[in-house]
Coordinates of C-alpha atoms and ligand atoms in Angstrom, one line a residue:
X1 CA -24.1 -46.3 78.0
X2 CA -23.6 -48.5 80.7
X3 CA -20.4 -48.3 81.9
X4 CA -21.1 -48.1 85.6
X5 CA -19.5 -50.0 88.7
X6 CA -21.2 -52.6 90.3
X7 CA -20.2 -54.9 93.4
X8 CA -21.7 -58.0 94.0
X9 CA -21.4 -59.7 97.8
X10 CA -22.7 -62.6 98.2
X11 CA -21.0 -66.3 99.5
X12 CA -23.1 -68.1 97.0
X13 CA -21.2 -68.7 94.1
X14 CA -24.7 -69.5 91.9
X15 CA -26.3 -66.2 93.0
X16 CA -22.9 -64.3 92.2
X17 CA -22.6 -66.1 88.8
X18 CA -26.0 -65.3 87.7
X19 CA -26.3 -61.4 88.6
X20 CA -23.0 -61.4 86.9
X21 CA -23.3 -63.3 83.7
X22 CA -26.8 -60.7 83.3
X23 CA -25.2 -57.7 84.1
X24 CA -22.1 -58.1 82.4
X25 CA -24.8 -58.8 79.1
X26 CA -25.5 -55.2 79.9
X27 CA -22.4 -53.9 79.4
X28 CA -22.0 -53.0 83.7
X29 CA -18.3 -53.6 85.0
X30 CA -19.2 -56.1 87.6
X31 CA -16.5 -56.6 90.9
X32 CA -17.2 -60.1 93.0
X33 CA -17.1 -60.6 96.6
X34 CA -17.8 -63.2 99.0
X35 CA -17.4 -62.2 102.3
X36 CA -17.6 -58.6 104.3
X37 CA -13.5 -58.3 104.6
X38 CA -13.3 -59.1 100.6
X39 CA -16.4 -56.4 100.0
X40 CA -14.9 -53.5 102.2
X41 CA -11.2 -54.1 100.6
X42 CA -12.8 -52.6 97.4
X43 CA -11.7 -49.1 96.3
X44 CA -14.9 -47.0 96.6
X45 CA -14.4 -44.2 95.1
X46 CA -15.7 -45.3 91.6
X47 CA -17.9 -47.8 92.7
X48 CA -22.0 -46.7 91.5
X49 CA -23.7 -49.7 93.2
X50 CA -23.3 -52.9 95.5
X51 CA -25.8 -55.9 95.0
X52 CA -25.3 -57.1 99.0
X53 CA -26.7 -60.2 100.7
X54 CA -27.6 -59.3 104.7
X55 CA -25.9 -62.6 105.8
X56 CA -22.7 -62.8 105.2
X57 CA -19.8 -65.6 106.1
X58 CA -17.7 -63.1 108.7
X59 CA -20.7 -60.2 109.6
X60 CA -23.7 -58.6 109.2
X61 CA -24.4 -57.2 106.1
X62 CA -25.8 -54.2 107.5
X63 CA -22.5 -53.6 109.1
X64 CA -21.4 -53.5 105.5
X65 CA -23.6 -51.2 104.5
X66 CA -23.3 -48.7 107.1
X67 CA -19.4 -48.7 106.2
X68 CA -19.7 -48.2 102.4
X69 CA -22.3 -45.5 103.0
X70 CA -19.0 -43.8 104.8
X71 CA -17.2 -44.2 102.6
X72 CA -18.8 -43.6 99.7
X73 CA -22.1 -42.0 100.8
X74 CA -22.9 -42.0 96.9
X75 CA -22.6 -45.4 96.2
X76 CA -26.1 -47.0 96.3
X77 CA -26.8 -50.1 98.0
X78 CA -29.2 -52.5 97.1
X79 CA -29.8 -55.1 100.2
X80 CA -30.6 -59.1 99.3
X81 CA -32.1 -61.2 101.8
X82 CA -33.1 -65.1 102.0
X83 CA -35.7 -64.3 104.8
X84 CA -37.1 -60.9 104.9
X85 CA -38.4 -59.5 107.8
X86 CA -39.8 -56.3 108.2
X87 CA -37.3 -55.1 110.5
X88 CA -34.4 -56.2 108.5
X89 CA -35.9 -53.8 105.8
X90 CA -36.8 -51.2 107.5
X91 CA -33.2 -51.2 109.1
X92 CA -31.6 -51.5 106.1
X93 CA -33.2 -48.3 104.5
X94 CA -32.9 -46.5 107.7
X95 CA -29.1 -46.9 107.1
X96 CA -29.1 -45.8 103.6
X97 CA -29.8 -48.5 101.8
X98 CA -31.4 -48.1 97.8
X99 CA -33.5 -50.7 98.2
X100 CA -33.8 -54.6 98.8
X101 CA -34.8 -57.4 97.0
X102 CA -36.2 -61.1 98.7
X103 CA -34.1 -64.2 97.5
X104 CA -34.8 -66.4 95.1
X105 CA -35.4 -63.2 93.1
X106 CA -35.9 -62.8 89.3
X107 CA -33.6 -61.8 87.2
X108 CA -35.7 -59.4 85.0
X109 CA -37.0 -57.5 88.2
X110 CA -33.5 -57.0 90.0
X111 CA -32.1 -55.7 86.8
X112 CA -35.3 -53.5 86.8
X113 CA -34.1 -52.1 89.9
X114 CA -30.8 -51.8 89.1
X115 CA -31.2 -49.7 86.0
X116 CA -33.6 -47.5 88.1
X117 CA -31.1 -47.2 90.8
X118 CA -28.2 -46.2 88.5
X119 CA -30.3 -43.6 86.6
X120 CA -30.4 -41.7 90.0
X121 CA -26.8 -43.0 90.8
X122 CA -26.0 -41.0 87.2
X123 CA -28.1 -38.0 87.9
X124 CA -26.1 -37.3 91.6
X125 CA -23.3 -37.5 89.9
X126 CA -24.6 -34.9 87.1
X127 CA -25.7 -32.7 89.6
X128 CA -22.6 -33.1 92.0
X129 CA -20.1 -32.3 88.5
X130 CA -22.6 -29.0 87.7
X131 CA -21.7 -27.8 91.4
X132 CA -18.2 -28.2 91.9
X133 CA -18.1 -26.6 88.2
X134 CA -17.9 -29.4 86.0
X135 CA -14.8 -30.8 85.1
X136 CA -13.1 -29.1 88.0
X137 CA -11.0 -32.4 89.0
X138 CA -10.0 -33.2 86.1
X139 CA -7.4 -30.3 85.4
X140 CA -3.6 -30.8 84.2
X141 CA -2.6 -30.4 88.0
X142 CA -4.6 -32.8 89.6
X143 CA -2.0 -35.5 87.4
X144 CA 0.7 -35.6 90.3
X145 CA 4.2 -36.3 88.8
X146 CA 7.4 -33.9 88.8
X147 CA 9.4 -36.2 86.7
X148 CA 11.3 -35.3 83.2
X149 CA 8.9 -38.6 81.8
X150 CA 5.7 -36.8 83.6
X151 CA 6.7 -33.3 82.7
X152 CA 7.0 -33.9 79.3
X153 CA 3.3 -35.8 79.0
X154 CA 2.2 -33.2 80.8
X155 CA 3.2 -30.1 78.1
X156 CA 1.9 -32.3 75.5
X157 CA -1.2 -32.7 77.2
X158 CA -1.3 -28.9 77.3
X159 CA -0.7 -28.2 74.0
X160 CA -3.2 -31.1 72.2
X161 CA -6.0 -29.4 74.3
X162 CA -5.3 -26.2 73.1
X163 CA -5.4 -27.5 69.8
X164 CA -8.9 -27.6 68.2
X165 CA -9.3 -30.7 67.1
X166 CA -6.6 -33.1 66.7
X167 CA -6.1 -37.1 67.3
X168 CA -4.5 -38.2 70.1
X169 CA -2.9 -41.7 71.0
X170 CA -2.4 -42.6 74.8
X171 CA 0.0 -45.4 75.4
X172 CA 1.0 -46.7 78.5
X173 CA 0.9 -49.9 80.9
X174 CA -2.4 -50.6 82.8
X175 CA -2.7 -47.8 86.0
X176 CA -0.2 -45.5 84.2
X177 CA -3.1 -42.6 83.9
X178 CA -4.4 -43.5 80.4
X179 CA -8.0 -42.4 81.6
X180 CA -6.7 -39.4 83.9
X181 CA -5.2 -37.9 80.4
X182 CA -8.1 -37.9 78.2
X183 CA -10.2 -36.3 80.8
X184 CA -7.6 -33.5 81.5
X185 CA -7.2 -32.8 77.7
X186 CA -11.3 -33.1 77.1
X187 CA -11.8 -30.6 80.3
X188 CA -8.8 -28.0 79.6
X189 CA -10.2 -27.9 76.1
X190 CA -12.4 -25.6 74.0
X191 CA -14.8 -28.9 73.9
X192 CA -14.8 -28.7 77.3
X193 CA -18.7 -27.6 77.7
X194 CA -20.0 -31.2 75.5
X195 CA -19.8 -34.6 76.3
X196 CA -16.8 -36.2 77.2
X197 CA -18.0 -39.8 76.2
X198 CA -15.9 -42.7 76.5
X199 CA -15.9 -46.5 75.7
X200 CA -14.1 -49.2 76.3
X201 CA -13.9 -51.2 72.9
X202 CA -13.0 -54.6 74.4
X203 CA -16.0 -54.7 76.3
X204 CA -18.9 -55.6 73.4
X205 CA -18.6 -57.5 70.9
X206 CA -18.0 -56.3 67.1
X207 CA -22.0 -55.5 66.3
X208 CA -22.6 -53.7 69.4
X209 CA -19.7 -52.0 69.3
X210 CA -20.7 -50.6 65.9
X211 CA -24.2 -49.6 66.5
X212 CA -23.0 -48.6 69.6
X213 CA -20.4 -45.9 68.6
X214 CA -21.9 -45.1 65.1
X215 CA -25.7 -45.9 66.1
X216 CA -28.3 -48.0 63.4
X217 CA -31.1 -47.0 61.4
X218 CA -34.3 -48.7 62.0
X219 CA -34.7 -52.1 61.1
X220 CA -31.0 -52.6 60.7
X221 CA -31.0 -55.5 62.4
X222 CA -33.8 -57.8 64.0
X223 CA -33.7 -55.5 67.1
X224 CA -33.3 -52.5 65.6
X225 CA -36.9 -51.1 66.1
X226 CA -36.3 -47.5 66.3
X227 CA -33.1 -45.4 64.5
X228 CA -30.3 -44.8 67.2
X229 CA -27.8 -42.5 67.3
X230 CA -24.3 -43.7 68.3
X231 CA -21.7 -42.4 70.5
X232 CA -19.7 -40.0 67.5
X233 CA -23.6 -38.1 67.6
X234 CA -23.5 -38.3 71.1
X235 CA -20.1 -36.7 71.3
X236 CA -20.8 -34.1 69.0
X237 CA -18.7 -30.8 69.8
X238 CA -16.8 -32.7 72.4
X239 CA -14.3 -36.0 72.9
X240 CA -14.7 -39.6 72.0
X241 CA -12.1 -41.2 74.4
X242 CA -11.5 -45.0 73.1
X243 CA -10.1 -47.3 75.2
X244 CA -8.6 -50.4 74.6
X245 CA -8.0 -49.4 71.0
X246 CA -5.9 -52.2 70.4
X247 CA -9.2 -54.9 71.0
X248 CA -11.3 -53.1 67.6
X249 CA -11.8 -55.6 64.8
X250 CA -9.9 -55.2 61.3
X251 CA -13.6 -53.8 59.9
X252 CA -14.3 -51.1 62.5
X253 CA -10.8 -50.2 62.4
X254 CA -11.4 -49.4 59.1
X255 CA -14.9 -47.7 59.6
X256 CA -13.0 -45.1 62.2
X257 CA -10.0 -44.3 60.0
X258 CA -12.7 -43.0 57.5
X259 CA -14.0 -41.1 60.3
X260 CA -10.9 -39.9 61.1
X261 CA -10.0 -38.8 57.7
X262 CA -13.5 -37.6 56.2
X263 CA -15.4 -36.7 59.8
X264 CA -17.9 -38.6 58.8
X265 CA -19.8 -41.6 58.9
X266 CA -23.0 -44.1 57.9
X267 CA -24.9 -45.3 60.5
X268 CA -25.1 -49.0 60.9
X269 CA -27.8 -49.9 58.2
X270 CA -27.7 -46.5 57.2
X271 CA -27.2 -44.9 53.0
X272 CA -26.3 -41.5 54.2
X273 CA -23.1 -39.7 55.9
X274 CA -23.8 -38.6 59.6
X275 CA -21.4 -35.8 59.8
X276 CA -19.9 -34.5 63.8
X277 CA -17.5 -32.7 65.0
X278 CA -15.6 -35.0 67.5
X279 CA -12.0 -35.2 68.9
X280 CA -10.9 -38.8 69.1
X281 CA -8.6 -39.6 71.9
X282 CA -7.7 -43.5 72.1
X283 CA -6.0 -45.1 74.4
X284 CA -4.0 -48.7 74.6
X285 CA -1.7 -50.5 76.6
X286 CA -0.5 -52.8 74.1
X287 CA 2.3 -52.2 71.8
X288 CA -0.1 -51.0 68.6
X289 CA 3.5 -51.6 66.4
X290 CA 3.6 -55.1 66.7
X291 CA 0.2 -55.4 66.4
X292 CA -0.1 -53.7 63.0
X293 CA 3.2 -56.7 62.3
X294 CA 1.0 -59.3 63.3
X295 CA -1.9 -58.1 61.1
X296 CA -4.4 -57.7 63.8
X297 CA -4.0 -53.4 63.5
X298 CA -4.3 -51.5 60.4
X299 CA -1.4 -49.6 59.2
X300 CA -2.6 -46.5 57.9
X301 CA -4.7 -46.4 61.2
X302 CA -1.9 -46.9 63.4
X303 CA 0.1 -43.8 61.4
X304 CA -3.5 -41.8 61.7
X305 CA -3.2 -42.7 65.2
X306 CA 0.5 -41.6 65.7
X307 CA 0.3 -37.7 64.7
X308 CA -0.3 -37.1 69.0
X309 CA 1.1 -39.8 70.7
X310 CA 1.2 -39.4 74.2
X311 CA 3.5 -41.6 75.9
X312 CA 2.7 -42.1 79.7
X313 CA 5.6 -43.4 81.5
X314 CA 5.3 -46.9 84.0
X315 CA 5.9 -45.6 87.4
X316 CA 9.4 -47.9 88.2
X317 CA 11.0 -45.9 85.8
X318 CA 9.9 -42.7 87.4
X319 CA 10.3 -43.8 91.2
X320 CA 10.3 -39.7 91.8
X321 CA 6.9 -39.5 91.8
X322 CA 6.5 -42.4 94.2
X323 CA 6.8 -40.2 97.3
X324 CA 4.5 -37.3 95.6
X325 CA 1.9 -39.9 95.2
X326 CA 2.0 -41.9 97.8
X327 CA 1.5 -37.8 99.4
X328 CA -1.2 -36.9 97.4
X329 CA -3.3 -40.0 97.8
X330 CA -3.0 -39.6 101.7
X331 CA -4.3 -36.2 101.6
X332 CA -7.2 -37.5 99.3
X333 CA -8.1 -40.7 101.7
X334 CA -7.8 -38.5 104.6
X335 CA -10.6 -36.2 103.3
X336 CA -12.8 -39.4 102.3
X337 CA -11.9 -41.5 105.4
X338 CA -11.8 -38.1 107.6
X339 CA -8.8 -39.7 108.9
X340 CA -5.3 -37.8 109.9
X341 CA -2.7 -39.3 108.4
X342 CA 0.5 -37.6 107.9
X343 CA 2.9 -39.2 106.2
X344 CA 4.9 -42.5 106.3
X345 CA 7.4 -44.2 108.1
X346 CA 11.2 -44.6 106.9
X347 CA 10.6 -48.6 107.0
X348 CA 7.2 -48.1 104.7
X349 CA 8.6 -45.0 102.3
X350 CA 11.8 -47.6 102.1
X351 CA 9.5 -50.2 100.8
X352 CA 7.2 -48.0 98.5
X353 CA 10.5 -46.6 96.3
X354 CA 12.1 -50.6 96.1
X355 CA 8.8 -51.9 94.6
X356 CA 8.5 -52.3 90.9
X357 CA 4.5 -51.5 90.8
X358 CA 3.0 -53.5 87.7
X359 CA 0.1 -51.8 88.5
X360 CA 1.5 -48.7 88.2
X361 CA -0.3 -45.5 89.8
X362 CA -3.5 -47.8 90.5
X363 CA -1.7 -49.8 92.4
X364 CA -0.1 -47.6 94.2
X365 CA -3.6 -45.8 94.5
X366 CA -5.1 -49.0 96.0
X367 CA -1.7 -49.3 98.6
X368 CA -2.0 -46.3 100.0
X369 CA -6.2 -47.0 100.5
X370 CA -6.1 -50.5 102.0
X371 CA -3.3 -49.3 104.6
X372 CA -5.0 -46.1 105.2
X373 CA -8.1 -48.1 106.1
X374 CA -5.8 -50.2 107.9
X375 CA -3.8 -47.7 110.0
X376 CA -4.2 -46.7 113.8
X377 CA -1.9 -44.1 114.5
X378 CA -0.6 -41.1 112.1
X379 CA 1.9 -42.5 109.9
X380 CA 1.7 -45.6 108.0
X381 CA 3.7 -48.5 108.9
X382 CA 5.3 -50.4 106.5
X383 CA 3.3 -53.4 108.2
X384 CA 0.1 -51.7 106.4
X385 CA 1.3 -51.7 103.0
X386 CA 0.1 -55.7 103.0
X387 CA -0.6 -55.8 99.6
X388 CA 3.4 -55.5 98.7
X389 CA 5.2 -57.1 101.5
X390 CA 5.2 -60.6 99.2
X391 CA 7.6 -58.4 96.3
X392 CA 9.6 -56.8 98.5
X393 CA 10.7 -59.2 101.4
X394 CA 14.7 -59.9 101.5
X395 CA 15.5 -62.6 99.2
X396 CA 14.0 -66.2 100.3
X397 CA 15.1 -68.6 98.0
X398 CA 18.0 -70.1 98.5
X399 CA 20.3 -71.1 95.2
X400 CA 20.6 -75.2 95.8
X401 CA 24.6 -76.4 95.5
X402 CA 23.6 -78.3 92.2
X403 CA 22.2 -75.0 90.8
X404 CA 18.9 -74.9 89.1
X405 CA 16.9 -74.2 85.7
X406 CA 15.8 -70.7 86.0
X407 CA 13.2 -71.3 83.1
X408 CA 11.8 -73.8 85.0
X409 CA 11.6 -72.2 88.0
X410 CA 9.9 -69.5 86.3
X411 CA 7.4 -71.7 84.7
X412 CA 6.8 -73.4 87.9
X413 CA 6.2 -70.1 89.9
X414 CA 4.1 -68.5 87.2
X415 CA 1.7 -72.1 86.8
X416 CA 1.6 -72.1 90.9
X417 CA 0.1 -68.1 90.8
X418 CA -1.9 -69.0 88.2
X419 CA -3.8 -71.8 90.5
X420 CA -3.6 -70.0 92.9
X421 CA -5.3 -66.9 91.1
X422 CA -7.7 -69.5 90.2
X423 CA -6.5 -68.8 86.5
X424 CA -7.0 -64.8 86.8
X425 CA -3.9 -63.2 85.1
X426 CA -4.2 -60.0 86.8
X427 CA -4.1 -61.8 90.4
X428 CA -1.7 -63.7 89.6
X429 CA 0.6 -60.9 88.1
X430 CA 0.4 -59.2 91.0
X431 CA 1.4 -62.1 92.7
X432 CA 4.6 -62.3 90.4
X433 CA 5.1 -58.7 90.4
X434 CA 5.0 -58.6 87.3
X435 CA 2.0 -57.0 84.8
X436 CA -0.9 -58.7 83.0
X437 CA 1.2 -59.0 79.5
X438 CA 4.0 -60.6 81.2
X439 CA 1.8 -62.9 82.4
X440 CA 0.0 -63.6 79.0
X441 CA 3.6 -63.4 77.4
X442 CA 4.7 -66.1 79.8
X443 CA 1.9 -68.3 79.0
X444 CA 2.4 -68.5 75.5
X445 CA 6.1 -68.9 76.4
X446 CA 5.8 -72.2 78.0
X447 CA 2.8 -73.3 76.6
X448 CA 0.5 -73.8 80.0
X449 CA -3.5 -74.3 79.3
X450 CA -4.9 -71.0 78.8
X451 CA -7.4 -70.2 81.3
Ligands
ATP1 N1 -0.2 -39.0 87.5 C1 -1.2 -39.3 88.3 N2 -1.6 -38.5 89.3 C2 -2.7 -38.8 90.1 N3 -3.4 -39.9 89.9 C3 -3.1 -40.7 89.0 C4 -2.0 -40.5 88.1 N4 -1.9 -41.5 87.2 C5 -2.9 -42.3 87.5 N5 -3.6 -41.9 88.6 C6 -4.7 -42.6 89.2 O1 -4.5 -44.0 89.1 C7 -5.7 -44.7 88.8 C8 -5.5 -45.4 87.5 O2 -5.3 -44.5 86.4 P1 -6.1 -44.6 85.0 O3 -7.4 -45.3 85.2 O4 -6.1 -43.3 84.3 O5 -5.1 -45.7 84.3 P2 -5.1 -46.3 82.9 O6 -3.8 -46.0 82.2 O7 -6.3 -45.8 82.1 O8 -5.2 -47.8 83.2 P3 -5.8 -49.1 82.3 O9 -4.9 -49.3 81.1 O10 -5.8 -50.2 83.3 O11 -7.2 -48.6 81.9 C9 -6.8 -43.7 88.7 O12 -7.4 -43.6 90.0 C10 -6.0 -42.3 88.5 O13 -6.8 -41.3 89.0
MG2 MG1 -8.0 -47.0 81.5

């Protein structure tokens, strides 16, 4: 499984492409930056390893380093340089650093490295969960959120990981928690002492996916030299937490309902049934109902699926919890950034409960850390919440005295974010306030080039 985090910073776009294209054939989730201000604007906290170049457009790259290694002293670091010196190397590790790799470099040995260096990233984080008793922050309370909409999730929550085994469908836009909620119902659970494993089924393609979850028998397929067990053997005793249910193909949809129904399965190439005790928990932000209309979800999956829905509400139409959020992500950034932050001002609290946060808790997550990282004094200033200022400044368009189109308008606005964005939908939602299906929705709407 290779879901971890990696950073690249570089300012070459041809180094970034390349690590990036071969580590995203790995499965990694790889972030892009180019320069030191874009790098350190990155939330940390589940970041596993940055790829970072020593020169960088605006600083030192060992500057860099010595700031993530605050931040995140569990992050590892792996240092690229164009001309190595000894010093540079030697001042690098000093600080922290993983290792470093000499440019050009070869692709096979940097992601040689890189597998090494997340095997040990993995292990810390094994041995750091067995310590602080594993699963410890991921109980019901540490999901913040006093609202009727929260409160009810929350007794559901409860109840499905009492149960022993049942189903469980989380819905809910992007940021809403999704990934919070299986982990609190895997950890408050009887299966709490397996494997909690979790994929994300957009992420691979339909083979992969398969042998990946249900494993292949040797000689399957032309790389199938040994028999491997999937993730539903993996998961044996404990959770399978599916994300991105919605993105799985009319066949594997099919392949997990008989899971579902029989609790058991062949192996990809396989004549026998594997048999495993696993609670599915999947998880989607799209509206599963109209997919099963449009033909691309399976009906008698979708009802499977809808025994434990769990609903998780988007945060504008809970603005409650703003202020107990916005509270508890303070205290958290104060531990990590051992900085002393106490609250926030009228002017900024004012702006935090008019915003409509497409990006739901993760956005407001990533608010509160950029301004936290960006405050001086003890309260944040409604000057630090930069990444919402564009949404929420007084009106600024003015209504012309011959009127105007407001389709066209919105089209025009929507294909300006969208250069802008450099066609990335998420970036350019953000830029509309609006979220990522909107954005998609929009798209189709007026029938501009898909990026
Ligand atoms: N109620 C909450 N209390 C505390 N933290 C929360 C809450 N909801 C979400 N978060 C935090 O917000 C971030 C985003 O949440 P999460 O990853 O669970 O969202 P998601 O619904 O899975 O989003 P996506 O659909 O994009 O995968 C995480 O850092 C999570 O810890
Ligand atoms: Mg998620």
């Amino acid at each position: 499984m290779n879901h971890a985090h990696v950073l690249i910073v570089d300012d070459e776009s041809l180094v970034r492409w390349s690590l990036k294209e071969r580590l995203g054939e790995q499965g990694y989730d790889v972030t892009e930056a180019e320069t030191a201000a874009d790098a350190l604007g990155q939330p940390f906290a589940d970041l596993d390893l940055v790829l970072l170049d020593f020169k960088l457009p605006d600083g030192d790259g060992l500057d860099v380093l010595r700031q993530i290694k605050e931040r995140s002293p569990e992050t590892l670091v792996i240092m690229m340089t164009g001309y190595s010196t000894v010093e540079s190397a030697v001042e690098a590790m000093k600080r922290g650093a993983y290792h470093y790799i000499n440019k050009p470099f070869n692709l096979d040995e940097v992601m040689l490295l890189v597998e090494k260096a997340l095997e040990t990233s993995q292990l810390r984080r094994e041995v750091r969960a067995l310590r602080s008793g594993q699963g410890k922050d991921f109980g019901l309370a540490s999901i913040i959120g006093e609202s009727e909409a929260m409160r009810t999730a929350k007794a559901l929550m409860a109840r499905v990981a009492a149960s022993p085994a049942s189903t469980v469908l989380l819905t809910g836009e992007t940021g809403t928690g999704k990934d919070l909620a299986a982990k609190a119902i895997h950890f408050n659970s009887g299966r709490a002492g397996r494997q909690f494993v979790n994929i994300t089924c957009s992420a691979l393609p339909e083979q992969l996916l398969e042998s990946e979850l249900f494993g292949h028998e040797r000689g399957a397929f032309t790389d199938a030299r040994q028999q491997k067990r999937g993730l539903f053997e993996t998961a044996d005793g404990g959770t399978l937490f599916l994300d991105e249910i919605g993105e799985m193909t009319l066949p594997l949809q099919s392949k997990l309902l008989r899971f579902l129904e029989d609790k058991a399965f062949k192996r990809v190439g396989g004549l026998s049934d594997v048999r495993v005790d696993v609670r599915v928990i999947a998880a989607t932000n799209r509206d599963l109902e109209a997919e099963v209309t449009a033909g691309r979800f399976r009906e008698d999956l979708f009802y499977r699926l809808q025994v434990m829905p769990i609903p998780l509400p988007p945060l504008r139409a809970r603005h409650g919890d703003v202020p107990l959020l916005a509270a508890f992500f303070i205290d958290r950034f104060n531990a990590e950034f051992r900085k002393k932050v106490r609250g926030l001002s009228p002017a900024a609290i004012q702006m935090l409960e008019h915003y409509a946060w497409p990006g739901n808790v993760r956005e407001l997550r990533n608010a509160i850390e950029r301004a936290m990282l960006l405050a001086d004094g003890d309260r944040l200033e409604a000057s630090d919440l930069t990444t919402l200022t564009r949404t929420v400044s007084p009106v600024q368009f003015k209504l012309p005295p011959e009127g105007v189109n407001i389709e066209d308008v919105e089209r025009q606005l929507l294909a300006q974010a969208l250069e802008r964005s450099k066609g990335n939908q998420t970036h350019a939602a953000q830029l509309l306030g609006i979220n990522r299906d909107q954005v998609r929705y929009r798209i189709e709407k007026f029938g501009l080039p898909k990026p």
